[in-house]
Amino acid sequence: MSRVIAIDGPSGAGKSSVSRIVGEKLGFLHVDSGALYRIMTWQCLANGVDTANPAAVAAFAAEVQIECRAEEGHIAYYVKGEAPGNRIRTPEINAHASPVATVKEVRDRITAILRGLVSFGDLVVEGRDITTAVFPDSPARFYLTASAEARARRRQKEEVEKGIANQSAEAVKASLLARDAIDSTRKYAPLKKADGALEIDSSDLTLDQVVETVLAALPADWIRR
Ligand code: DC
């Protein structure tokens, strides 16, 4: 039986960095579930599907084939043999991903893909509904959060460093808050802290401190010595 560490939280709370490092330390594969919602969004936009039309998105999502491969410590995704790369990290995808993620058929499809990944081995899965809906029975569940200012600062730095966009911190914050609002009020699997998940506020913590907090809360026999 594969072990799953589940980490949820809003954009920019540090989920990706924390999940990647925890995965490396333990030998668990890192799974970025948001990338699957971004891929669906990218494919909708590339094929002229109106992301504001849930029925059109639902019908189209059933056709998109996403291949998952275990590569260098993480699960990589391919569509028709192509890796999406930074094409799924643009401000345009940011703006359209939350409405796409409200569509039940999209969520059901991605939930099934995520659950199937246990066949690759132990996982650290990050997202918005991993602790509440995808792997609610995991004994290792975390809700990672941070102030809106801290989250916007991190995301803006990342966008500039990766050459994805050059938006002001205010614009990044507005986009984050708009997505948070949709993600946490949607009907299906909204973002919320699960009962029994450990909440970690990373606003004033270093990455190492957050990683240590996660590792310290895991079942003792999950830690490599
Ligand atoms: O984490 P991210 O910014 O890459 O997520 C992209 C979008 O997908 C975001 O609007 C929230 C949504 N999402 C979701 O609804 N459920 C998940 N498990 C992961 C992401």
Coordinates of C-alpha atoms and ligand atoms in Angstrom, one line a residue, residues 8-12 15-16 32-35 37-38 41 88-89 94 96-99 101-102 107 110 114 126-130 134 155 179 183 186 189, ligand 1:
D8 CA -3.6 21.7 0.7
G9 CA -3.7 25.5 0.8
P10 CA -4.2 28.7 -1.3
S11 CA -1.9 29.8 -4.1
G12 CA 1.6 31.0 -3.0
K15 CA 3.0 24.1 -1.1
S16 CA 5.2 23.3 -4.2
D32 CA 1.4 18.9 -8.4
S33 CA -2.3 18.4 -8.8
G34 CA -2.8 22.1 -9.8
A35 CA -0.9 21.4 -12.9
Y37 CA -6.3 21.7 -13.7
R38 CA -3.9 24.0 -15.5
T41 CA -7.5 25.0 -18.9
I88 CA 0.4 26.4 -18.1
R89 CA 1.9 29.1 -15.8
N94 CA -4.2 31.7 -13.9
H96 CA -9.1 30.7 -16.4
A97 CA -8.0 27.8 -14.2
S98 CA -10.4 28.5 -11.2
P99 CA -13.6 28.5 -13.3
A101 CA -11.8 23.8 -11.6
T102 CA -15.4 24.4 -10.6
R107 CA -12.8 17.4 -10.8
I110 CA -8.6 14.6 -12.1
L114 CA -4.6 11.4 -8.8
E126 CA -0.4 19.1 -3.1
G127 CA -3.5 21.0 -4.1
R128 CA -6.8 22.4 -2.8
D129 CA -8.9 19.3 -2.1
I130 CA -6.3 16.6 -1.5
V134 CA -8.9 13.0 -3.0
R155 CA 4.4 34.4 -6.6
R179 CA -8.7 32.7 -7.4
D183 CA -11.6 28.1 -5.1
R186 CA -17.2 26.6 -5.3
A189 CA -14.6 20.2 -3.2
Ligands
DC1 O1 -2.0 25.4 -7.4 P1 -2.3 26.0 -8.7 O2 -2.3 27.5 -8.7 O3 -1.4 25.5 -9.8 O4 -3.8 25.6 -9.1 C1 -4.4 25.9 -10.3 C2 -5.9 26.0 -10.2 O5 -6.4 24.7 -10.0 C3 -6.4 26.8 -9.0 O6 -7.5 27.7 -9.5 C4 -7.0 25.9 -8.0 C5 -7.3 24.6 -8.8 N1 -7.0 23.4 -8.1 C6 -8.0 22.7 -7.5 O7 -9.2 23.1 -7.6 N2 -7.8 21.5 -6.9 C7 -6.6 21.1 -6.7 N3 -6.4 19.9 -6.0 C8 -5.5 21.8 -7.2 C9 -5.7 23.0 -7.9

